[in-house]
XYZ file of C-alpha atoms in Angstrom:
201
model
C 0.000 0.000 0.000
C 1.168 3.443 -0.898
C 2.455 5.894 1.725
C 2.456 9.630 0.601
C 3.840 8.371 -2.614
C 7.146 7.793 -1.104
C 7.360 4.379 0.860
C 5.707 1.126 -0.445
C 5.233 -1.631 2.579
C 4.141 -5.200 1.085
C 2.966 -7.786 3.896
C 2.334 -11.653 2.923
C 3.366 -14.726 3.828
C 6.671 -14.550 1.834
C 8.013 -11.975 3.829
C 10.648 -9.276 2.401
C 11.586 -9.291 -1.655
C 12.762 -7.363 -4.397
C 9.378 -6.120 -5.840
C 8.890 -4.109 -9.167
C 6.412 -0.957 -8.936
C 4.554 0.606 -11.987
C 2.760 3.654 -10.734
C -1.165 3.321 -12.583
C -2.837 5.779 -10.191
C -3.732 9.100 -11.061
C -1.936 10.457 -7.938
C 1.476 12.402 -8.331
C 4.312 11.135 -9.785
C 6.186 9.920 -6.563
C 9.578 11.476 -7.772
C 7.788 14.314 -7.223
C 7.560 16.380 -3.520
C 4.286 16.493 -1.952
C 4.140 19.092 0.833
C 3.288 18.096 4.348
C -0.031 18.584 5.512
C 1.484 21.710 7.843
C 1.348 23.557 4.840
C -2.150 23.852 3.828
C -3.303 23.641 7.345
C -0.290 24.802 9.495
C -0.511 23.848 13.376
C 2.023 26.520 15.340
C 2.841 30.177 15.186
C 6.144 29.444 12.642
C 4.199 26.861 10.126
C 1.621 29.980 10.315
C 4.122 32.306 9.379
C 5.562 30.279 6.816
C 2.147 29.578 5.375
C 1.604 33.320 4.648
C 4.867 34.324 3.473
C 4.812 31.182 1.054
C 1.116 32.117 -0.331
C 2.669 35.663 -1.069
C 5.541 34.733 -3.497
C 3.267 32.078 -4.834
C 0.794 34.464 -5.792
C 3.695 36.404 -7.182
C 5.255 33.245 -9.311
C 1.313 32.430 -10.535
C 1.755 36.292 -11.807
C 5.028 35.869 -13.264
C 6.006 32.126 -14.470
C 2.805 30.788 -16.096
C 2.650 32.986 -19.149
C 3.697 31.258 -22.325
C 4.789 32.925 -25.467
C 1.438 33.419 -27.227
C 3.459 32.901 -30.796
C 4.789 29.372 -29.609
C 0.617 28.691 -28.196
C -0.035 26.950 -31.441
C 3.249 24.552 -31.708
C 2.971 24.173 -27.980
C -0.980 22.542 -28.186
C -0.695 20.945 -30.978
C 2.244 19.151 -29.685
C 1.815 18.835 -26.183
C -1.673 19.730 -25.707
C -2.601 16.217 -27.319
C -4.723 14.422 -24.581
C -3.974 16.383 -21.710
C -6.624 16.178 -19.034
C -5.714 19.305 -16.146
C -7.964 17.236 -14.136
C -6.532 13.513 -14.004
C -2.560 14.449 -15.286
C -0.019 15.620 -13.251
C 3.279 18.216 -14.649
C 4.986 15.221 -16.129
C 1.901 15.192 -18.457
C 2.030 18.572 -19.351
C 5.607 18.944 -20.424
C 5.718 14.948 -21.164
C 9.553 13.846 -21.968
C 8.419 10.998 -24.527
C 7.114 13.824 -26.622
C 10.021 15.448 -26.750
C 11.774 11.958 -27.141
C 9.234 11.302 -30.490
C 9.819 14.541 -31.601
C 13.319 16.175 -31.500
C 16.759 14.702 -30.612
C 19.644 15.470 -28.423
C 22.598 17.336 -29.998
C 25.569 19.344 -28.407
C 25.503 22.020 -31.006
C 22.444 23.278 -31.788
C 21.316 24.464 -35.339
C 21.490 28.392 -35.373
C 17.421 29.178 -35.812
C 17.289 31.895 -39.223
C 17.049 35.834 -38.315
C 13.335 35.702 -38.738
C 12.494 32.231 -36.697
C 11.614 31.262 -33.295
C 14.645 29.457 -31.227
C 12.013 27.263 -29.878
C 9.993 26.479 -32.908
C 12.415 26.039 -35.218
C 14.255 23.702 -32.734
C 10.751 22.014 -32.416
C 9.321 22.011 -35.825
C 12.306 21.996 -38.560
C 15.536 21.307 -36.956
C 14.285 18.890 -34.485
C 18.082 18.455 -32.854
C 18.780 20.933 -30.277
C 21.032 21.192 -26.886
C 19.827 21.332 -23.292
C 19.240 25.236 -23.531
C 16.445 24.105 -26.235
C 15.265 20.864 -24.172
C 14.640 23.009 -21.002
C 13.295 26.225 -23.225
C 11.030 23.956 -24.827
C 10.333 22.789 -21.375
C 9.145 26.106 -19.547
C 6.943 27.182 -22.580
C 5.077 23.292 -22.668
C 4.449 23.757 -18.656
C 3.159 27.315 -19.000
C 0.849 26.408 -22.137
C -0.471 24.526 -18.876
C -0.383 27.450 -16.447
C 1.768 25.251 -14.305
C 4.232 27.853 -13.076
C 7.642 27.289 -14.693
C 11.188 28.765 -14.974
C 14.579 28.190 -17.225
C 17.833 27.409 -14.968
C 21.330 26.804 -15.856
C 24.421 25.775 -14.487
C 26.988 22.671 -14.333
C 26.169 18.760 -14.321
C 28.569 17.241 -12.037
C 28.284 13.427 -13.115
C 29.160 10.862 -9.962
C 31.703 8.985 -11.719
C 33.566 12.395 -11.941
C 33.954 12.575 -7.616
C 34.365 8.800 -7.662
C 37.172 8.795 -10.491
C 38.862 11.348 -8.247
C 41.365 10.101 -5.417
C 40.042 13.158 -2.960
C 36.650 13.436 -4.133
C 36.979 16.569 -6.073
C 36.107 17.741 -9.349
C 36.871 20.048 -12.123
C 33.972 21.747 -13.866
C 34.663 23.341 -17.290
C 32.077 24.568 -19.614
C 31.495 21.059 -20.761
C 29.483 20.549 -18.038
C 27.559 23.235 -18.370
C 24.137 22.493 -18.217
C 20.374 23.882 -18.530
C 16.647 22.572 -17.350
C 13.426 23.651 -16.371
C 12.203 24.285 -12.727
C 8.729 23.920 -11.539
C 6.836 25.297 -8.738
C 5.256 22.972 -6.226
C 3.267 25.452 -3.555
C 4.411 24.941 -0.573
C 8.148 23.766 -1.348
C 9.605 25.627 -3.810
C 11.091 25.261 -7.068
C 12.709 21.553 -7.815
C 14.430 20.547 -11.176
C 12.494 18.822 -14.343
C 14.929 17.757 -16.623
C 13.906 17.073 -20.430
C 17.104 16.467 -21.911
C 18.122 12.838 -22.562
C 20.337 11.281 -20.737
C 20.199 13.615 -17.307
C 16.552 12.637 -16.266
């Protein structure tokens, strides 16, 4: 039985086993964070205080990270706007990675976009090979077409075999492992990482 999404306990007469899960519910994801209950209904004087400081910048990121680019609106719905249901799907179904996977592929260098065009349509809808700028771009714009608030990030990747490799545990970054994705807000917890790209989700 499930266990806010996070812990699954089986009981039985074989006792304890490896066991393979496929999620079918419509709940969240469970790589996703739920918020504790505190949240919506908080219980002391500094869940209180949280509570209303949180529901002020989440009004503000509603206001300011759920807008797409109304030129992109028709590339956006027509590709990921196939068969969503707001009601029953959760983000993942929004942004969906396998229709990214069906539709573009992963490339280091990116095709310039002409004077005239879109980065995000062209990389969507002619070049269809693009870099993780691209994959999380296209990411923020498919999550706002949903109104589910959303917001580009970049930085480094720091692979584990990189810190394992090493004899002290330390790594080099250079701008090879530079890296983009897409951030999405979850009221009540803040702002954790979606990545679309292959082969860093």
């Amino acid at each position: 039985h499930e266990r806010r999404d996070a812990l699954l306990k089986g009981r039985g007469l074989f006792g304890t086993r490896n066991y393979m899960v496929t999620e079918v519910s419509g709940t969240r994801p469970s790589e996703l964070m739920v918020a504790e209950s505190w949240v919506s209904s908080p219980q002391t004087e500094e869940q209180t205080a949280y509570a209303e400081a949180e529901s002020v910048y989440r009004s503000f990121v509603y206001d300011a990270y759920t807008a797409a680019d109304e030129k992109l609106l028709p590339v956006l719905n027509r590709l990921f706007g196939q068969d969503y249901d707001d009601e029953k799907d959760g983000v993942y179904s929004a942004l969906i990675r396998e229709v990214l996977k069906a539709q573009v592929r992963y490339s280091e260098t990116a095709e310039a976009a002409p004077d005239n065009a879109d980065p995000i349509a062209y990389f969507l809808t002619n070049s269809r090979k693009g870099n993780a700028v691209l994959y999380a771009s296209a990411t923020v714009q498919a999550l706002r077409a949903h109104g589910i608030p959303a917001r580009y990030a970049e930085g480094y990747y720091l692979p584990i075999v990189k810190t394992q490799s090493s004899a002290d545990g330390t790594a080099a970054l250079t701008g090879q492992d530079a890296h983009a994705w897409a951030e999405v807000y979850f009221d009540g917890i803040g702002w954790p990482p979606v990545d679309a790209t292959p082969g860093y989700y």
